Amino acid sequence: MRLTPGSSTVWSVDTDRAVTNEFSQLKLLSWEAVATALLAVSAVVLFGLGTTFPEVRALGYAPMLAALVIAWSVNRSFARDLSVIAGCLALISAISVEADISWTNIARMGVVLSVVVIGPWLVTRYGFKDQTIQFPLRRGQPWSRLEWAWLVFVVVVAWAVLPQYFMRTGVYLNWPPLTNWSEVIRLFFGVNAVGIWDELFFICTVFALLRKHFSFWTANVFTTIIFVSFLWELGYRSIGPLLTIPFALVQAFIFTRTKSLPYTVTVHLLFDALVFLTIVHAHHPDALPIFIGV
C-alpha cells in the first residue's frame, strides 16, 4: 500500500481498500458522486444513444464538461483522476468503435485505444506520483480449483447463451459478413485485442481510479455504465446490456478478488472466443455447426 503525497485517498489492488489521509471515503451522496454520474451519463449519450441517434451524440460532451466543473470545484485530488477518465472517453469518442475490421480502422483503433491505456498510466505514475493504476500479475501463485472451475463455467454459459442472443436478435449483423479468410482472421484478432484492452482500460484504469475514491460497488456500477455504453457502440445492442452488465460487474469483482490481471483477461478471452465462434456461425452456420437450438 502506498500513500500519495497530496492525495486524500489511495486504493490498492493488493488489499482492495482505500487508505485515507485527511478525508473519509467519498459517499454515494456527494458532489464527487454527482460528477461521476454525469460522466457516466456522458458515456451513455456518446456511445449508446449517440450510436442509435447520431444527431444527439454531440450532446454527450455537455454532462462531461459539467462533471469536470463540479469535480474541480469540490475536490482537486478527485478532479485529477476524473479528468484522466474524461479525457480518455473524449478521445475514444473521436473515432468510431463500431465493428469495422478494415485494416485502416484496426490501425486507427489500435493507436487510440493504446493511448488511453498508456497515457493514464504515465500521467498518474509520473505526473501525479500515484501508483493506483497497476497491472498485477500474481506471479508464483497457481490458480485455485475454484478459479479453474469458473473458467469452465464461463465457457459453458457463453456457449449456451451467446448464440441465442446474437442470432435471435440479429445483432450479429452489426459485425461484417466474413466473406473470406482474411476477414475471419481480422475478426479473431480484433475481438481478442479489444477484449484485452477492455480489462486494461475499464478495470485497471477506470475502475481503479474510481475505486480510489469510492466504495467497491459504487466504483463498479459507474465503471459498468461506461463499459456497457462502449459495448453498445461496438455492436452489443438490443438486449445486449442484459448480458454485458452482469459480465462487467463480475469482472471487476474477479480482478479485485484474484489480484491477477492474467486470470481476469483469461476469463474475458474465453468469453470472447465464444463471441467470435458465434459470429462466424451466425454468418456461416454450415461451416461451424457447434451450437444447438439456433
PDB file of C-alpha atoms in Angstrom:
ATOM      1  CA  MET A   1       0.000   0.000   0.000  1.00  0.00           C
ATOM      2  CA  ARG A   2       1.324   3.435  -0.909  1.00  0.00           C
ATOM      3  CA  LEU A   3       0.106   6.827   0.194  1.00  0.00           C
ATOM      4  CA  THR A   4       0.387   9.510  -2.424  1.00  0.00           C
ATOM      5  CA  PRO A   5       1.539  12.916  -1.170  1.00  0.00           C
ATOM      6  CA  GLY A   6      -1.243  15.458  -1.526  1.00  0.00           C
ATOM      7  CA  SER A   7      -3.876  12.822  -2.194  1.00  0.00           C
ATOM      8  CA  SER A   8      -6.718  12.235   0.223  1.00  0.00           C
ATOM      9  CA  THR A   9      -7.401   8.644  -0.791  1.00  0.00           C
ATOM     10  CA  VAL A  10      -5.366   5.848  -2.362  1.00  0.00           C
ATOM     11  CA  TRP A  11      -6.732   2.469  -3.431  1.00  0.00           C
ATOM     12  CA  SER A  12      -4.540  -0.603  -3.685  1.00  0.00           C
ATOM     13  CA  VAL A  13      -5.404  -3.678  -5.714  1.00  0.00           C
ATOM     14  CA  ASP A  14      -3.298  -5.645  -3.243  1.00  0.00           C
ATOM     15  CA  THR A  15      -5.756  -5.115  -0.398  1.00  0.00           C
ATOM     16  CA  ASP A  16      -8.877  -3.769  -2.142  1.00  0.00           C
ATOM     17  CA  ARG A  17      -9.338  -0.996   0.313  1.00  0.00           C
ATOM     18  CA  ALA A  18      -8.774   2.714   0.437  1.00  0.00           C
ATOM     19  CA  VAL A  19      -6.480   4.435   2.873  1.00  0.00           C
ATOM     20  CA  THR A  20      -7.457   7.989   3.737  1.00  0.00           C
ATOM     21  CA  ASN A  21      -5.171  10.831   4.571  1.00  0.00           C
ATOM     22  CA  GLU A  22      -7.487  13.686   5.506  1.00  0.00           C
ATOM     23  CA  PHE A  23     -10.962  12.751   4.353  1.00  0.00           C
ATOM     24  CA  SER A  24     -13.111   9.682   4.665  1.00  0.00           C
ATOM     25  CA  GLN A  25     -14.017   7.658   1.581  1.00  0.00           C
ATOM     26  CA  LEU A  26     -16.454   9.512  -0.639  1.00  0.00           C
ATOM     27  CA  LYS A  27     -20.119   8.682  -0.204  1.00  0.00           C
ATOM     28  CA  LEU A  28     -22.659   7.955  -2.894  1.00  0.00           C
ATOM     29  CA  LEU A  29     -24.483  11.149  -1.907  1.00  0.00           C
ATOM     30  CA  SER A  30     -21.682  13.611  -2.583  1.00  0.00           C
ATOM     31  CA  TRP A  31     -20.754  16.147  -5.213  1.00  0.00           C
ATOM     32  CA  GLU A  32     -17.991  13.829  -6.375  1.00  0.00           C
ATOM     33  CA  ALA A  33     -20.570  11.112  -6.980  1.00  0.00           C
ATOM     34  CA  VAL A  34     -22.731  13.590  -8.888  1.00  0.00           C
ATOM     35  CA  ALA A  35     -19.756  14.451 -11.077  1.00  0.00           C
ATOM     36  CA  THR A  36     -19.034  10.771 -11.740  1.00  0.00           C
ATOM     37  CA  ALA A  37     -22.692  10.118 -12.523  1.00  0.00           C
ATOM     38  CA  LEU A  38     -22.623  12.949 -15.050  1.00  0.00           C
ATOM     39  CA  LEU A  39     -19.544  11.435 -16.665  1.00  0.00           C
ATOM     40  CA  ALA A  40     -21.379   8.100 -16.871  1.00  0.00           C
ATOM     41  CA  VAL A  41     -24.342   9.881 -18.477  1.00  0.00           C
ATOM     42  CA  SER A  42     -21.913  11.403 -20.942  1.00  0.00           C
ATOM     43  CA  ALA A  43     -20.707   7.914 -21.905  1.00  0.00           C
ATOM     44  CA  VAL A  44     -24.293   6.727 -22.352  1.00  0.00           C
ATOM     45  CA  VAL A  45     -25.008   9.594 -24.740  1.00  0.00           C
ATOM     46  CA  LEU A  46     -21.700   9.447 -26.625  1.00  0.00           C
ATOM     47  CA  PHE A  47     -21.517   5.693 -27.128  1.00  0.00           C
ATOM     48  CA  GLY A  48     -25.072   4.490 -26.511  1.00  0.00           C
ATOM     49  CA  LEU A  49     -27.738   6.973 -27.563  1.00  0.00           C
ATOM     50  CA  GLY A  50     -25.314   8.649 -29.939  1.00  0.00           C
ATOM     51  CA  THR A  51     -24.896   5.398 -31.846  1.00  0.00           C
ATOM     52  CA  THR A  52     -28.634   4.867 -32.253  1.00  0.00           C
ATOM     53  CA  PHE A  53     -29.410   8.561 -32.720  1.00  0.00           C
ATOM     54  CA  PRO A  54     -26.289  10.232 -34.192  1.00  0.00           C
ATOM     55  CA  GLU A  55     -27.879  13.676 -34.004  1.00  0.00           C
ATOM     56  CA  VAL A  56     -27.687  13.649 -30.179  1.00  0.00           C
ATOM     57  CA  ARG A  57     -24.116  12.377 -29.909  1.00  0.00           C
ATOM     58  CA  ALA A  58     -22.542  15.813 -29.521  1.00  0.00           C
ATOM     59  CA  LEU A  59     -24.811  16.495 -26.545  1.00  0.00           C
ATOM     60  CA  GLY A  60     -22.776  13.935 -24.603  1.00  0.00           C
ATOM     61  CA  TYR A  61     -19.988  16.454 -24.089  1.00  0.00           C
ATOM     62  CA  ALA A  62     -22.257  18.715 -22.009  1.00  0.00           C
ATOM     63  CA  PRO A  63     -22.534  16.364 -18.993  1.00  0.00           C
ATOM     64  CA  MET A  64     -18.823  15.595 -19.352  1.00  0.00           C
ATOM     65  CA  LEU A  65     -17.983  19.288 -19.058  1.00  0.00           C
ATOM     66  CA  ALA A  66     -20.415  19.690 -16.155  1.00  0.00           C
ATOM     67  CA  ALA A  67     -18.790  16.722 -14.411  1.00  0.00           C
ATOM     68  CA  LEU A  68     -15.361  18.322 -14.647  1.00  0.00           C
ATOM     69  CA  VAL A  69     -16.597  21.727 -13.465  1.00  0.00           C
ATOM     70  CA  ILE A  70     -18.187  20.153 -10.392  1.00  0.00           C
ATOM     71  CA  ALA A  71     -15.191  17.939  -9.687  1.00  0.00           C
ATOM     72  CA  TRP A  72     -12.658  20.762  -9.854  1.00  0.00           C
ATOM     73  CA  SER A  73     -14.926  22.916  -7.698  1.00  0.00           C
ATOM     74  CA  VAL A  74     -15.113  20.487  -4.792  1.00  0.00           C
ATOM     75  CA  ASN A  75     -12.074  18.170  -4.745  1.00  0.00           C
ATOM     76  CA  ARG A  76      -8.890  18.705  -6.721  1.00  0.00           C
ATOM     77  CA  SER A  77      -7.427  15.279  -5.959  1.00  0.00           C
ATOM     78  CA  PHE A  78     -10.590  13.592  -7.192  1.00  0.00           C
ATOM     79  CA  ALA A  79     -10.840  16.004 -10.127  1.00  0.00           C
ATOM     80  CA  ARG A  80      -7.426  14.980 -11.454  1.00  0.00           C
ATOM     81  CA  ASP A  81      -8.470  11.353 -11.673  1.00  0.00           C
ATOM     82  CA  LEU A  82     -11.882  12.125 -13.144  1.00  0.00           C
ATOM     83  CA  SER A  83     -10.212  14.377 -15.708  1.00  0.00           C
ATOM     84  CA  VAL A  84      -7.978  11.499 -16.784  1.00  0.00           C
ATOM     85  CA  ILE A  85     -11.027   9.290 -17.350  1.00  0.00           C
ATOM     86  CA  ALA A  86     -12.936  12.072 -19.116  1.00  0.00           C
ATOM     87  CA  GLY A  87     -10.002  12.804 -21.397  1.00  0.00           C
ATOM     88  CA  CYS A  88      -9.822   9.146 -22.389  1.00  0.00           C
ATOM     89  CA  LEU A  89     -13.554   8.967 -23.117  1.00  0.00           C
ATOM     90  CA  ALA A  90     -13.363  12.145 -25.188  1.00  0.00           C
ATOM     91  CA  LEU A  91     -10.502  10.686 -27.229  1.00  0.00           C
ATOM     92  CA  ILE A  92     -12.337   7.397 -27.774  1.00  0.00           C
ATOM     93  CA  SER A  93     -15.461   9.290 -28.839  1.00  0.00           C
ATOM     94  CA  ALA A  94     -13.442  10.981 -31.589  1.00  0.00           C
ATOM     95  CA  ILE A  95     -13.370   7.696 -33.525  1.00  0.00           C
ATOM     96  CA  SER A  96     -15.959   5.066 -34.346  1.00  0.00           C
ATOM     97  CA  VAL A  97     -15.662   1.850 -32.362  1.00  0.00           C
ATOM     98  CA  GLU A  98     -18.311   0.020 -34.360  1.00  0.00           C
ATOM     99  CA  ALA A  99     -17.264  -3.392 -35.635  1.00  0.00           C
ATOM    100  CA  ASP A 100     -15.240  -2.414 -38.693  1.00  0.00           C
ATOM    101  CA  ILE A 101     -12.411  -4.874 -39.390  1.00  0.00           C
ATOM    102  CA  SER A 102     -10.757  -2.989 -42.226  1.00  0.00           C
ATOM    103  CA  TRP A 103      -7.013  -2.613 -41.722  1.00  0.00           C
ATOM    104  CA  THR A 104      -7.390   1.166 -41.654  1.00  0.00           C
ATOM    105  CA  ASN A 105      -9.881   1.037 -38.807  1.00  0.00           C
ATOM    106  CA  ILE A 106      -7.854  -1.583 -36.942  1.00  0.00           C
ATOM    107  CA  ALA A 107      -4.832   0.730 -37.095  1.00  0.00           C
ATOM    108  CA  ARG A 108      -6.869   3.770 -36.041  1.00  0.00           C
ATOM    109  CA  MET A 109      -8.467   1.990 -33.112  1.00  0.00           C
ATOM    110  CA  GLY A 110      -5.159   0.414 -32.162  1.00  0.00           C
ATOM    111  CA  VAL A 111      -3.489   3.804 -31.811  1.00  0.00           C
ATOM    112  CA  VAL A 112      -6.327   5.453 -29.882  1.00  0.00           C
ATOM    113  CA  LEU A 113      -7.034   2.529 -27.567  1.00  0.00           C
ATOM    114  CA  SER A 114      -3.326   2.161 -26.828  1.00  0.00           C
ATOM    115  CA  VAL A 115      -3.031   5.851 -25.966  1.00  0.00           C
ATOM    116  CA  VAL A 116      -5.902   5.721 -23.452  1.00  0.00           C
ATOM    117  CA  VAL A 117      -4.180   2.872 -21.601  1.00  0.00           C
ATOM    118  CA  ILE A 118      -0.574   4.049 -21.728  1.00  0.00           C
ATOM    119  CA  GLY A 119      -1.411   7.736 -21.283  1.00  0.00           C
ATOM    120  CA  PRO A 120      -3.249   7.477 -17.933  1.00  0.00           C
ATOM    121  CA  TRP A 121      -0.550   5.176 -16.550  1.00  0.00           C
ATOM    122  CA  LEU A 122       2.183   7.647 -17.467  1.00  0.00           C
ATOM    123  CA  VAL A 123       0.240  10.683 -16.240  1.00  0.00           C
ATOM    124  CA  THR A 124      -0.728   9.184 -12.894  1.00  0.00           C
ATOM    125  CA  ARG A 125       2.572   7.411 -12.266  1.00  0.00           C
ATOM    126  CA  TYR A 126       4.967  10.199 -13.230  1.00  0.00           C
ATOM    127  CA  GLY A 127       2.759  13.294 -13.245  1.00  0.00           C
ATOM    128  CA  PHE A 128       0.681  12.658 -10.125  1.00  0.00           C
ATOM    129  CA  LYS A 129       3.265  10.398  -8.421  1.00  0.00           C
ATOM    130  CA  ASP A 130       0.386   7.973  -7.874  1.00  0.00           C
ATOM    131  CA  GLN A 131       0.543   4.195  -8.340  1.00  0.00           C
ATOM    132  CA  THR A 132      -3.193   3.481  -8.342  1.00  0.00           C
ATOM    133  CA  ILE A 133      -3.134   2.135 -11.905  1.00  0.00           C
ATOM    134  CA  GLN A 134      -1.482  -1.277 -11.674  1.00  0.00           C
ATOM    135  CA  PHE A 135      -1.350  -4.423 -13.780  1.00  0.00           C
ATOM    136  CA  PRO A 136      -0.941  -7.173 -11.149  1.00  0.00           C
ATOM    137  CA  LEU A 137       0.415 -10.496 -12.414  1.00  0.00           C
ATOM    138  CA  ARG A 138       0.256 -12.553  -9.184  1.00  0.00           C
ATOM    139  CA  ARG A 139       3.411 -14.441 -10.084  1.00  0.00           C
ATOM    140  CA  GLY A 140       4.144 -17.726  -8.350  1.00  0.00           C
ATOM    141  CA  GLN A 141       0.559 -18.331  -7.229  1.00  0.00           C
ATOM    142  CA  PRO A 142      -1.233 -21.086  -9.154  1.00  0.00           C
ATOM    143  CA  TRP A 143      -4.898 -20.676  -9.934  1.00  0.00           C
ATOM    144  CA  SER A 144      -7.186 -22.348  -7.423  1.00  0.00           C
ATOM    145  CA  ARG A 145      -9.692 -25.083  -8.229  1.00  0.00           C
ATOM    146  CA  LEU A 146     -12.468 -22.531  -7.911  1.00  0.00           C
ATOM    147  CA  GLU A 147     -10.741 -20.277 -10.428  1.00  0.00           C
ATOM    148  CA  TRP A 148     -10.340 -23.155 -12.882  1.00  0.00           C
ATOM    149  CA  ALA A 149     -13.964 -24.134 -12.320  1.00  0.00           C
ATOM    150  CA  TRP A 150     -15.055 -20.587 -13.076  1.00  0.00           C
ATOM    151  CA  LEU A 151     -13.294 -20.746 -16.443  1.00  0.00           C
ATOM    152  CA  VAL A 152     -15.257 -23.882 -17.327  1.00  0.00           C
ATOM    153  CA  PHE A 153     -18.470 -22.214 -16.150  1.00  0.00           C
ATOM    154  CA  VAL A 154     -17.807 -19.180 -18.346  1.00  0.00           C
ATOM    155  CA  VAL A 155     -17.284 -21.344 -21.434  1.00  0.00           C
ATOM    156  CA  VAL A 156     -20.452 -23.371 -20.829  1.00  0.00           C
ATOM    157  CA  VAL A 157     -22.629 -20.327 -20.167  1.00  0.00           C
ATOM    158  CA  ALA A 158     -21.202 -18.414 -23.127  1.00  0.00           C
ATOM    159  CA  TRP A 159     -21.739 -21.431 -25.414  1.00  0.00           C
ATOM    160  CA  ALA A 160     -25.363 -21.722 -24.287  1.00  0.00           C
ATOM    161  CA  VAL A 161     -26.332 -18.049 -24.180  1.00  0.00           C
ATOM    162  CA  LEU A 162     -24.367 -16.131 -26.805  1.00  0.00           C
ATOM    163  CA  PRO A 163     -25.787 -17.888 -29.914  1.00  0.00           C
ATOM    164  CA  GLN A 164     -29.310 -17.278 -28.629  1.00  0.00           C
ATOM    165  CA  TYR A 165     -28.582 -13.590 -28.136  1.00  0.00           C
ATOM    166  CA  PHE A 166     -26.653 -12.937 -31.334  1.00  0.00           C
ATOM    167  CA  MET A 167     -28.852 -14.923 -33.704  1.00  0.00           C
ATOM    168  CA  ARG A 168     -32.339 -14.426 -32.286  1.00  0.00           C
ATOM    169  CA  THR A 169     -31.895 -10.650 -32.027  1.00  0.00           C
ATOM    170  CA  GLY A 170     -29.942 -10.314 -35.254  1.00  0.00           C
ATOM    171  CA  VAL A 171     -27.161  -8.290 -33.613  1.00  0.00           C
ATOM    172  CA  TYR A 172     -24.571 -10.467 -35.365  1.00  0.00           C
ATOM    173  CA  LEU A 173     -25.328  -8.281 -38.384  1.00  0.00           C
ATOM    174  CA  ASN A 174     -23.510  -5.474 -36.565  1.00  0.00           C
ATOM    175  CA  TRP A 175     -20.341  -7.388 -37.468  1.00  0.00           C
ATOM    176  CA  PRO A 176     -19.046  -7.806 -41.054  1.00  0.00           C
ATOM    177  CA  PRO A 177     -20.359 -10.796 -43.067  1.00  0.00           C
ATOM    178  CA  LEU A 178     -16.942 -12.510 -43.214  1.00  0.00           C
ATOM    179  CA  THR A 179     -16.710 -13.302 -46.892  1.00  0.00           C
ATOM    180  CA  ASN A 180     -13.121 -14.570 -46.863  1.00  0.00           C
ATOM    181  CA  TRP A 181     -10.447 -15.972 -44.555  1.00  0.00           C
ATOM    182  CA  SER A 182      -8.727 -12.609 -44.256  1.00  0.00           C
ATOM    183  CA  GLU A 183     -11.851 -11.156 -42.662  1.00  0.00           C
ATOM    184  CA  VAL A 184     -12.184 -14.140 -40.332  1.00  0.00           C
ATOM    185  CA  ILE A 185      -8.595 -13.703 -39.152  1.00  0.00           C
ATOM    186  CA  ARG A 186      -9.038  -9.955 -38.701  1.00  0.00           C
ATOM    187  CA  LEU A 187     -12.225 -10.533 -36.715  1.00  0.00           C
ATOM    188  CA  PHE A 188     -10.418 -13.012 -34.462  1.00  0.00           C
ATOM    189  CA  PHE A 189      -7.583 -10.561 -33.920  1.00  0.00           C
ATOM    190  CA  GLY A 190      -9.959  -7.651 -33.311  1.00  0.00           C
ATOM    191  CA  VAL A 191     -12.222  -9.457 -30.856  1.00  0.00           C
ATOM    192  CA  ASN A 192      -9.281 -10.632 -28.763  1.00  0.00           C
ATOM    193  CA  ALA A 193      -7.389  -7.337 -28.913  1.00  0.00           C
ATOM    194  CA  VAL A 194     -10.425  -5.372 -27.772  1.00  0.00           C
ATOM    195  CA  GLY A 195     -11.086  -7.961 -25.063  1.00  0.00           C
ATOM    196  CA  ILE A 196      -7.614  -7.472 -23.602  1.00  0.00           C
ATOM    197  CA  TRP A 197      -7.960  -3.704 -23.906  1.00  0.00           C
ATOM    198  CA  ASP A 198     -11.300  -3.794 -22.079  1.00  0.00           C
ATOM    199  CA  GLU A 199      -9.575  -5.099 -18.965  1.00  0.00           C
ATOM    200  CA  LEU A 200      -6.581  -2.776 -19.243  1.00  0.00           C
ATOM    201  CA  PHE A 201      -8.766   0.298 -19.626  1.00  0.00           C
ATOM    202  CA  PHE A 202     -12.080  -0.286 -17.899  1.00  0.00           C
ATOM    203  CA  ILE A 203     -10.778  -2.350 -14.982  1.00  0.00           C
ATOM    204  CA  CYS A 204      -7.125  -1.411 -14.462  1.00  0.00           C
ATOM    205  CA  THR A 205      -7.691   2.260 -15.284  1.00  0.00           C
ATOM    206  CA  VAL A 206     -11.292   3.489 -14.926  1.00  0.00           C
ATOM    207  CA  PHE A 207     -12.355   1.157 -12.120  1.00  0.00           C
ATOM    208  CA  ALA A 208      -9.042   1.563 -10.283  1.00  0.00           C
ATOM    209  CA  LEU A 209      -9.196   5.361 -10.366  1.00  0.00           C
ATOM    210  CA  LEU A 210     -12.814   5.404  -9.190  1.00  0.00           C
ATOM    211  CA  ARG A 211     -12.159   2.735  -6.544  1.00  0.00           C
ATOM    212  CA  LYS A 212      -9.505   5.025  -5.129  1.00  0.00           C
ATOM    213  CA  HIS A 213     -12.290   7.394  -4.080  1.00  0.00           C
ATOM    214  CA  PHE A 214     -15.478   5.321  -3.785  1.00  0.00           C
ATOM    215  CA  SER A 215     -16.600   2.029  -2.288  1.00  0.00           C
ATOM    216  CA  PHE A 216     -16.201  -1.103  -4.398  1.00  0.00           C
ATOM    217  CA  TRP A 217     -19.790  -1.290  -5.611  1.00  0.00           C
ATOM    218  CA  THR A 218     -20.133   2.423  -6.274  1.00  0.00           C
ATOM    219  CA  ALA A 219     -16.988   2.394  -8.404  1.00  0.00           C
ATOM    220  CA  ASN A 220     -18.058  -0.860 -10.048  1.00  0.00           C
ATOM    221  CA  VAL A 221     -21.504   0.419 -11.046  1.00  0.00           C
ATOM    222  CA  PHE A 222     -20.127   3.656 -12.500  1.00  0.00           C
ATOM    223  CA  THR A 223     -17.485   1.709 -14.445  1.00  0.00           C
ATOM    224  CA  THR A 224     -20.095  -0.748 -15.704  1.00  0.00           C
ATOM    225  CA  ILE A 225     -22.294   2.039 -17.080  1.00  0.00           C
ATOM    226  CA  ILE A 226     -19.349   3.429 -19.036  1.00  0.00           C
ATOM    227  CA  PHE A 227     -18.228  -0.026 -20.214  1.00  0.00           C
ATOM    228  CA  VAL A 228     -21.676  -1.150 -21.351  1.00  0.00           C
ATOM    229  CA  SER A 229     -22.156   2.111 -23.252  1.00  0.00           C
ATOM    230  CA  PHE A 230     -18.915   1.440 -25.128  1.00  0.00           C
ATOM    231  CA  LEU A 231     -20.031  -2.111 -25.901  1.00  0.00           C
ATOM    232  CA  TRP A 232     -23.316  -0.797 -27.285  1.00  0.00           C
ATOM    233  CA  GLU A 233     -21.468   1.157 -29.966  1.00  0.00           C
ATOM    234  CA  LEU A 234     -19.206  -1.832 -30.579  1.00  0.00           C
ATOM    235  CA  GLY A 235     -22.271  -3.897 -31.514  1.00  0.00           C
ATOM    236  CA  TYR A 236     -23.796  -5.414 -28.372  1.00  0.00           C
ATOM    237  CA  ARG A 237     -27.238  -3.854 -28.838  1.00  0.00           C
ATOM    238  CA  SER A 238     -30.873  -4.920 -28.476  1.00  0.00           C
ATOM    239  CA  ILE A 239     -30.964  -6.824 -25.149  1.00  0.00           C
ATOM    240  CA  GLY A 240     -27.166  -6.808 -25.010  1.00  0.00           C
ATOM    241  CA  PRO A 241     -26.972  -4.895 -21.699  1.00  0.00           C
ATOM    242  CA  LEU A 242     -28.761  -7.816 -20.007  1.00  0.00           C
ATOM    243  CA  LEU A 243     -25.582  -9.798 -20.730  1.00  0.00           C
ATOM    244  CA  THR A 244     -22.903  -7.134 -20.609  1.00  0.00           C
ATOM    245  CA  ILE A 245     -23.961  -5.534 -17.308  1.00  0.00           C
ATOM    246  CA  PRO A 246     -23.565  -8.739 -15.232  1.00  0.00           C
ATOM    247  CA  PHE A 247     -20.353  -9.547 -17.098  1.00  0.00           C
ATOM    248  CA  ALA A 248     -18.853  -6.138 -16.331  1.00  0.00           C
ATOM    249  CA  LEU A 249     -19.850  -6.253 -12.657  1.00  0.00           C
ATOM    250  CA  VAL A 250     -18.364  -9.716 -12.236  1.00  0.00           C
ATOM    251  CA  GLN A 251     -15.100  -8.857 -13.994  1.00  0.00           C
ATOM    252  CA  ALA A 252     -14.302  -6.092 -11.504  1.00  0.00           C
ATOM    253  CA  PHE A 253     -15.126  -8.488  -8.676  1.00  0.00           C
ATOM    254  CA  ILE A 254     -12.844 -11.172 -10.141  1.00  0.00           C
ATOM    255  CA  PHE A 255      -9.999  -8.707 -10.650  1.00  0.00           C
ATOM    256  CA  THR A 256     -10.289  -7.445  -7.084  1.00  0.00           C
ATOM    257  CA  ARG A 257     -10.504 -10.893  -5.510  1.00  0.00           C
ATOM    258  CA  THR A 258      -7.896 -12.719  -7.591  1.00  0.00           C
ATOM    259  CA  LYS A 259      -5.494  -9.759  -7.827  1.00  0.00           C
ATOM    260  CA  SER A 260      -4.477 -11.244 -11.166  1.00  0.00           C
ATOM    261  CA  LEU A 261      -4.741  -9.414 -14.465  1.00  0.00           C
ATOM    262  CA  PRO A 262      -3.799 -12.568 -16.456  1.00  0.00           C
ATOM    263  CA  TYR A 263      -6.657 -14.515 -14.873  1.00  0.00           C
ATOM    264  CA  THR A 264      -9.148 -11.694 -15.423  1.00  0.00           C
ATOM    265  CA  VAL A 265      -8.052 -11.400 -19.048  1.00  0.00           C
ATOM    266  CA  THR A 266      -8.316 -15.183 -19.489  1.00  0.00           C
ATOM    267  CA  VAL A 267     -11.938 -15.099 -18.351  1.00  0.00           C
ATOM    268  CA  HIS A 268     -12.641 -12.329 -20.825  1.00  0.00           C
ATOM    269  CA  LEU A 269     -10.848 -14.035 -23.717  1.00  0.00           C
ATOM    270  CA  LEU A 270     -12.687 -17.306 -23.173  1.00  0.00           C
ATOM    271  CA  PHE A 271     -15.954 -15.388 -23.336  1.00  0.00           C
ATOM    272  CA  ASP A 272     -14.755 -13.545 -26.439  1.00  0.00           C
ATOM    273  CA  ALA A 273     -13.692 -16.811 -28.062  1.00  0.00           C
ATOM    274  CA  LEU A 274     -17.335 -17.866 -27.948  1.00  0.00           C
ATOM    275  CA  VAL A 275     -18.345 -14.441 -29.257  1.00  0.00           C
ATOM    276  CA  PHE A 276     -16.042 -14.974 -32.238  1.00  0.00           C
ATOM    277  CA  LEU A 277     -17.303 -18.502 -32.894  1.00  0.00           C
ATOM    278  CA  THR A 278     -20.903 -17.337 -32.584  1.00  0.00           C
ATOM    279  CA  ILE A 279     -20.441 -14.552 -35.124  1.00  0.00           C
ATOM    280  CA  VAL A 280     -18.763 -16.939 -37.577  1.00  0.00           C
ATOM    281  CA  HIS A 281     -21.539 -19.499 -37.036  1.00  0.00           C
ATOM    282  CA  ALA A 282     -24.254 -16.876 -37.476  1.00  0.00           C
ATOM    283  CA  HIS A 283     -22.877 -15.826 -40.858  1.00  0.00           C
ATOM    284  CA  HIS A 284     -21.906 -19.363 -41.964  1.00  0.00           C
ATOM    285  CA  PRO A 285     -23.952 -21.907 -39.957  1.00  0.00           C
ATOM    286  CA  ASP A 286     -22.960 -24.866 -42.112  1.00  0.00           C
ATOM    287  CA  ALA A 287     -19.251 -24.170 -41.719  1.00  0.00           C
ATOM    288  CA  LEU A 288     -19.275 -24.223 -37.928  1.00  0.00           C
ATOM    289  CA  PRO A 289     -22.197 -26.328 -36.606  1.00  0.00           C
ATOM    290  CA  ILE A 290     -21.167 -26.378 -32.941  1.00  0.00           C
ATOM    291  CA  PHE A 291     -24.224 -24.729 -31.382  1.00  0.00           C
ATOM    292  CA  ILE A 292     -27.681 -26.114 -30.751  1.00  0.00           C
ATOM    293  CA  GLY A 293     -31.112 -24.544 -30.566  1.00  0.00           C
ATOM    294  CA  VAL A 294     -30.402 -21.802 -33.106  1.00  0.00           C
TER     295      VAL A 294
END
